[in-house]
Tab-separated table of C-alpha atoms in Angstrom:
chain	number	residue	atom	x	y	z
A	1	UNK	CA	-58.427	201.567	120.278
A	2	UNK	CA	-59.537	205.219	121.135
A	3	UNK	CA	-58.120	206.550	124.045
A	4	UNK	CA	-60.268	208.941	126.723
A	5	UNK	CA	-61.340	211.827	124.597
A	6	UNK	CA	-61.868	215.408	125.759
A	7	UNK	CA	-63.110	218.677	124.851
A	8	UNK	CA	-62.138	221.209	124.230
A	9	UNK	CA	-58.271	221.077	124.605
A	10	UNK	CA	-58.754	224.815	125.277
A	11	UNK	CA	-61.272	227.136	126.862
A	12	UNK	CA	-60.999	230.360	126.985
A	13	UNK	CA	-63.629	232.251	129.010
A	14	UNK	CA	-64.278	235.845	130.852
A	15	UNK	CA	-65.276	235.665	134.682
A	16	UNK	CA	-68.612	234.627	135.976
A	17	UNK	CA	-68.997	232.560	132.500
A	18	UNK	CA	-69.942	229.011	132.281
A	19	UNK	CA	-67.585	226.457	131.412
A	20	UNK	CA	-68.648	222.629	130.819
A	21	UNK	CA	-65.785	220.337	130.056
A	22	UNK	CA	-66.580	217.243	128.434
A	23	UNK	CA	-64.809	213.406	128.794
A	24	UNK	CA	-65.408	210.306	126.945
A	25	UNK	CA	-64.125	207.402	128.723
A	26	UNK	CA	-62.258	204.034	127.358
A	27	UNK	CA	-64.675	201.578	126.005
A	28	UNK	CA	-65.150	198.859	128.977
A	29	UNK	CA	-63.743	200.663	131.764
A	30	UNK	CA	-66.260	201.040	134.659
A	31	UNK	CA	-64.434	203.940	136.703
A	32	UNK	CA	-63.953	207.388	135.534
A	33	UNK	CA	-61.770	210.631	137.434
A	34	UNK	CA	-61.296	214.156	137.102
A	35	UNK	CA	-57.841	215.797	138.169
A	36	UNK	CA	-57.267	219.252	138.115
A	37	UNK	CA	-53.449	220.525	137.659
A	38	UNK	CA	-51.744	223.089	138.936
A	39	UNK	CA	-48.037	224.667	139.173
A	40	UNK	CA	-48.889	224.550	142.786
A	41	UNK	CA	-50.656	221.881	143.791
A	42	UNK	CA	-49.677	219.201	141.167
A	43	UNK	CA	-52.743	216.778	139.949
A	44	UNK	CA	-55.509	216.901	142.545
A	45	UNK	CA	-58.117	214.431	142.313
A	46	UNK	CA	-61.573	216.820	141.998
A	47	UNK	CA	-64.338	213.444	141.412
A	48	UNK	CA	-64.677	209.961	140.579
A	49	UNK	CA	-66.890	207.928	139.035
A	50	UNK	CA	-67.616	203.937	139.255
A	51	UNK	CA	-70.408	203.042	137.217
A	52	UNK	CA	-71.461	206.157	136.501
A	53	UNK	CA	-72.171	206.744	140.088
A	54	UNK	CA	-70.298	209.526	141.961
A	55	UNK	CA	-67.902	207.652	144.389
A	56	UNK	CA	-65.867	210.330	146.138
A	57	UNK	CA	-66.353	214.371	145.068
A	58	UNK	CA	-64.577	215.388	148.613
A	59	UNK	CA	-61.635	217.412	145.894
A	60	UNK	CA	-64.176	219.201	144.386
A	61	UNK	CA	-63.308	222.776	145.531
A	62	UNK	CA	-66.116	224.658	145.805
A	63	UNK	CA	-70.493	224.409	144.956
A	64	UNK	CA	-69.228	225.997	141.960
A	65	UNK	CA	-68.246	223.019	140.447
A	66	UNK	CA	-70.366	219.731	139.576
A	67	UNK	CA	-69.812	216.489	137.276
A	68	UNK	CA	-72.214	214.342	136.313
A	69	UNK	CA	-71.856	211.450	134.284
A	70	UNK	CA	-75.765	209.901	132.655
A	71	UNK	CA	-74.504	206.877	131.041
A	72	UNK	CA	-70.774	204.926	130.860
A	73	UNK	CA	-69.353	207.010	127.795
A	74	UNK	CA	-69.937	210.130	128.700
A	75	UNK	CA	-69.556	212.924	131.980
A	76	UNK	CA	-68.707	216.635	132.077
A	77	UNK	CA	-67.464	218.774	134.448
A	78	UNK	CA	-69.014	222.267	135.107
A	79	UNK	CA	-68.019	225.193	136.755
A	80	UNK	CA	-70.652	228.135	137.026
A	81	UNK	CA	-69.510	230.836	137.826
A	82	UNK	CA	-66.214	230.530	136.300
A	83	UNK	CA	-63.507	232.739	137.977
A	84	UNK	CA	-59.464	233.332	137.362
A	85	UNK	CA	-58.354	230.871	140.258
A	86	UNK	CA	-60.133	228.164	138.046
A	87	UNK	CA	-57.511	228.502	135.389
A	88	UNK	CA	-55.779	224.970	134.931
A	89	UNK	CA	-55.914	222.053	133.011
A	90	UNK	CA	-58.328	219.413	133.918
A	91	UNK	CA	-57.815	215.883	132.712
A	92	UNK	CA	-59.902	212.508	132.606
A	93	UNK	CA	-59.077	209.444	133.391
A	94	UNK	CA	-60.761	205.944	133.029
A	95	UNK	CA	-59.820	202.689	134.845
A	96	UNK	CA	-61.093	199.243	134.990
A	97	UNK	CA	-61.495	198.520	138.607
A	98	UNK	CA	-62.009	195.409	139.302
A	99	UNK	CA	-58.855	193.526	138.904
A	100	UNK	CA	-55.173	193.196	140.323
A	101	UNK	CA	-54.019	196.524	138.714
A	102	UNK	CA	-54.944	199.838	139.205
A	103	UNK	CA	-53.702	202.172	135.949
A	104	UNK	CA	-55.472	205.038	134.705
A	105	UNK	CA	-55.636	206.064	131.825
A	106	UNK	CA	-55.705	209.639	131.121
A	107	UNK	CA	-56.944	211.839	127.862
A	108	UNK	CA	-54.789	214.910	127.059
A	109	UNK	CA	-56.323	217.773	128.857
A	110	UNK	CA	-58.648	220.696	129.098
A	111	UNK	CA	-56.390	223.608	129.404
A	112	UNK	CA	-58.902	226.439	130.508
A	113	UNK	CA	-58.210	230.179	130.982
A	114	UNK	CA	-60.055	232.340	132.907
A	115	UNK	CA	-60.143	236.087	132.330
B	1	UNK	CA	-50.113	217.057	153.857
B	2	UNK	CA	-48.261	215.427	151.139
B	3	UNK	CA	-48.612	211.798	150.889
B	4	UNK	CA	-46.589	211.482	148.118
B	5	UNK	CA	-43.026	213.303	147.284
B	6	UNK	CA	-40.599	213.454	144.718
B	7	UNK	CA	-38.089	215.887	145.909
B	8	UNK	CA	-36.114	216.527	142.290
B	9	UNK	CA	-38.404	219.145	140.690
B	10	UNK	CA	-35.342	218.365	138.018
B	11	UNK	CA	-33.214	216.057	137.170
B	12	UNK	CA	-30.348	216.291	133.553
B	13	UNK	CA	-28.421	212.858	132.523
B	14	UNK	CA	-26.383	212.350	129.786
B	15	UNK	CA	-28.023	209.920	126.358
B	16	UNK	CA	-26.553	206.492	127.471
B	17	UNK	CA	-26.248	207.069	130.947
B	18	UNK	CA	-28.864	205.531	133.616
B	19	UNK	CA	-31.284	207.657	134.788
B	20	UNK	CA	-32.739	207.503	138.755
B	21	UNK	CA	-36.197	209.076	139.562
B	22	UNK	CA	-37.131	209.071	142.872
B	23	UNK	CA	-40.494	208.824	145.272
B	24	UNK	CA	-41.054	209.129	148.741
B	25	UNK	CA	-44.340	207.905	150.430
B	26	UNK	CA	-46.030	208.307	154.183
B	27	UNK	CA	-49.482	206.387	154.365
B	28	UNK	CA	-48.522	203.094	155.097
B	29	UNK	CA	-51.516	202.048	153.475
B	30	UNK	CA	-50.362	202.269	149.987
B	31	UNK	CA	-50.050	198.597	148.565
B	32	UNK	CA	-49.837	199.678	144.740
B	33	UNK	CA	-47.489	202.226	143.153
B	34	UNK	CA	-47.343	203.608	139.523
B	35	UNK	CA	-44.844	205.563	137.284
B	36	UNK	CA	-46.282	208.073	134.629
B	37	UNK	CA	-44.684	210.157	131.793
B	38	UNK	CA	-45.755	212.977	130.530
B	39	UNK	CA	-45.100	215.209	127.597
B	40	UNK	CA	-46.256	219.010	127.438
B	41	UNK	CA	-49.658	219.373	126.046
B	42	UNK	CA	-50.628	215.730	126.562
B	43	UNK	CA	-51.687	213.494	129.363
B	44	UNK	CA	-50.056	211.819	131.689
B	45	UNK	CA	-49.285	207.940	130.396
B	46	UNK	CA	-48.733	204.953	132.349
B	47	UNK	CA	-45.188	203.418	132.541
B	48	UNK	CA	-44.675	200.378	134.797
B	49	UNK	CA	-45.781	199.610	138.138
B	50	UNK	CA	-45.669	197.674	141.134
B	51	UNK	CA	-47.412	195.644	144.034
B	52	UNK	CA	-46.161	196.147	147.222
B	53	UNK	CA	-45.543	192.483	147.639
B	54	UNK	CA	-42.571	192.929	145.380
B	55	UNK	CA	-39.498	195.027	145.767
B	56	UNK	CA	-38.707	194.833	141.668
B	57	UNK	CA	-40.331	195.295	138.485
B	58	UNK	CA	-38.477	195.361	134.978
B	59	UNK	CA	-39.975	196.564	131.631
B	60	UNK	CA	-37.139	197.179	129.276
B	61	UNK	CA	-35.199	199.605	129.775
B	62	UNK	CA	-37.494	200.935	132.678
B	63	UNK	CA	-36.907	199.307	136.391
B	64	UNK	CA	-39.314	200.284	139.303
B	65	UNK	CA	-37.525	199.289	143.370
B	66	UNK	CA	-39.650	199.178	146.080
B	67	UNK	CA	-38.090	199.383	149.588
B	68	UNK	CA	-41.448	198.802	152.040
B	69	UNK	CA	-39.184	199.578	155.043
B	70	UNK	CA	-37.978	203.324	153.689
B	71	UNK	CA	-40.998	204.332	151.952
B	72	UNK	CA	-39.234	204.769	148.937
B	73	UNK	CA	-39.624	203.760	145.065
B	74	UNK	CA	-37.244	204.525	142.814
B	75	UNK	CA	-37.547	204.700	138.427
B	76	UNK	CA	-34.219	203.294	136.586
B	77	UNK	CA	-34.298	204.273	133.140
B	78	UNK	CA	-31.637	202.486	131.359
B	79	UNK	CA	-30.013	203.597	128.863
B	80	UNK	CA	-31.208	207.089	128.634
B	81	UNK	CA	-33.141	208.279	125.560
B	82	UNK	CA	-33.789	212.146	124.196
B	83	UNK	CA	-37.047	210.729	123.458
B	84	UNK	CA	-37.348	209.813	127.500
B	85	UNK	CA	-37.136	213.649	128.283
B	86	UNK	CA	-40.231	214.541	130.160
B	87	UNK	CA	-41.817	214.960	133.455
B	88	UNK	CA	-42.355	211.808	135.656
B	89	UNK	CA	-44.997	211.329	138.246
B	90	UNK	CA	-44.975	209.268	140.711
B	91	UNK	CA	-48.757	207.991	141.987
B	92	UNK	CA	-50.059	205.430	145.033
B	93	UNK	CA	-53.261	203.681	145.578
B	94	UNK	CA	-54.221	203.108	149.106
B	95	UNK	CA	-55.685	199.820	150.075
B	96	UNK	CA	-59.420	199.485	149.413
B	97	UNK	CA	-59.153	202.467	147.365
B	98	UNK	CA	-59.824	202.794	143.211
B	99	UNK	CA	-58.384	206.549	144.288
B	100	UNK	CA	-54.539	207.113	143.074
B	101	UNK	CA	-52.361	210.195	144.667
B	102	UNK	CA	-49.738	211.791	143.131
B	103	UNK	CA	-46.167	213.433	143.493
B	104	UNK	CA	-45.654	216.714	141.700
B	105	UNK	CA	-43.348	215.683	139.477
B	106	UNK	CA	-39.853	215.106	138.114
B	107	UNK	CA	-38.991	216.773	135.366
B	108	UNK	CA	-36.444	214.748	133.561
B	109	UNK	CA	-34.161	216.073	130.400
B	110	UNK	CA	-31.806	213.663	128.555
B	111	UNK	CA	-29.164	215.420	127.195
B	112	UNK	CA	-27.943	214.039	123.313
């Protein structure tokens, strides 16, 4: 089975650029999450997703950033303008909620770089 | 205000030896708690876990406690691995919630 698949694994972009980060989730799972990590502030919760409809998006730091996500194997994250304090990595994460457990299961990262 | 603590940034054991990581919690809502390992460049992966109905959970080598009254899970890793070197996070879900929060981390190195 595929895991949660992103892209890029790295971005590199100048200020005031626009960066879309991409996520495809498990097969099956109805709930999807962004996290952004930092040395600082660890893995923050930014947005999540439960059947493709936008659930919670009170992490999302600023009207800089948006996610959308049109159909259950797909949702990106966008940040426009891009500035330095944006540099982290962003993961995904899918979930089947629904049951008696609660794992997520993550995909290995967007590490972005802003210059 | 963290919900969530893990208060070893670090932690070094000896191959062989048992490992303890360590978690703290506040919201007394929390009914579900996880362990995660990561390695550098990857993402986090899920390790064992437990309900709050139950004070133990065993997978192998890896033991998750649960003390309800102290707030306080703790990861035994027995025996320590090289291969178990890497940064442990501890995460809660909050009743009613699909949302999990996280510690910051323990970063854990097994020493051959």
């Amino acid at each position: 089975d595929a895991g949660v698949i992103q892209s890029p694994r790295h971005e590199v972009t100048e200020m005031g650029q626009e960066v879309t980060l991409r996520c495809k989730p498990i097969s099956g799972h109805n709930s999807l999450f962004w996290y952004r990590q930092t040395m600082m502030r660890g893995l923050e919760l930014l947005i999540y997703f439960n059947n493709n409809v936008p659930i919670d998006d009170s992490g999302m730091p600023e009207d800089r950033f948006s996610a959308k996500m049109p159909n259950a194997s797909f949702s990106t994250l966008k940040i426009q303008p891009s500035e330095p304090r944006d540099s982290a990595v962003y993961f995904c994460a899918s979930s089947l909620v629904g049951g008696m457990t609660y794992e997520q299961y993550f995909g290995p990262g967007t590490r972005l770089t802003v210059t | 205000d963290q919900q969530v603590k893990q208060n070893s940034p670090s932690l070094s054991v000896q191959e062989g030896r048992i490992s303890i990581l360590n978690c703290d919690y506040t919201n007394s809502m929390f009914d579900y708690f996880l362990w995660y390992k990561k390695y550098p460049a990857e993402g986090p992966t899920f390790l064992i876990s437990i309900s709050s109905i139950k004070d133990k959970n065993e997978d192998g080598r890896f033991t998750v406690f649960l003390n309800k009254s102290a707030k306080h899970l703790s990861l035994h890793i027995v025996p320590s691995q090289p291969g178990d070197s890497a940064v442990y996070f501890c995460a809660a879900r909050e009743a009613g919630s699909y949302q999990l929060t996280f510690g910051k981390g323990t970063k854990l190195s097994v020493i051959p």
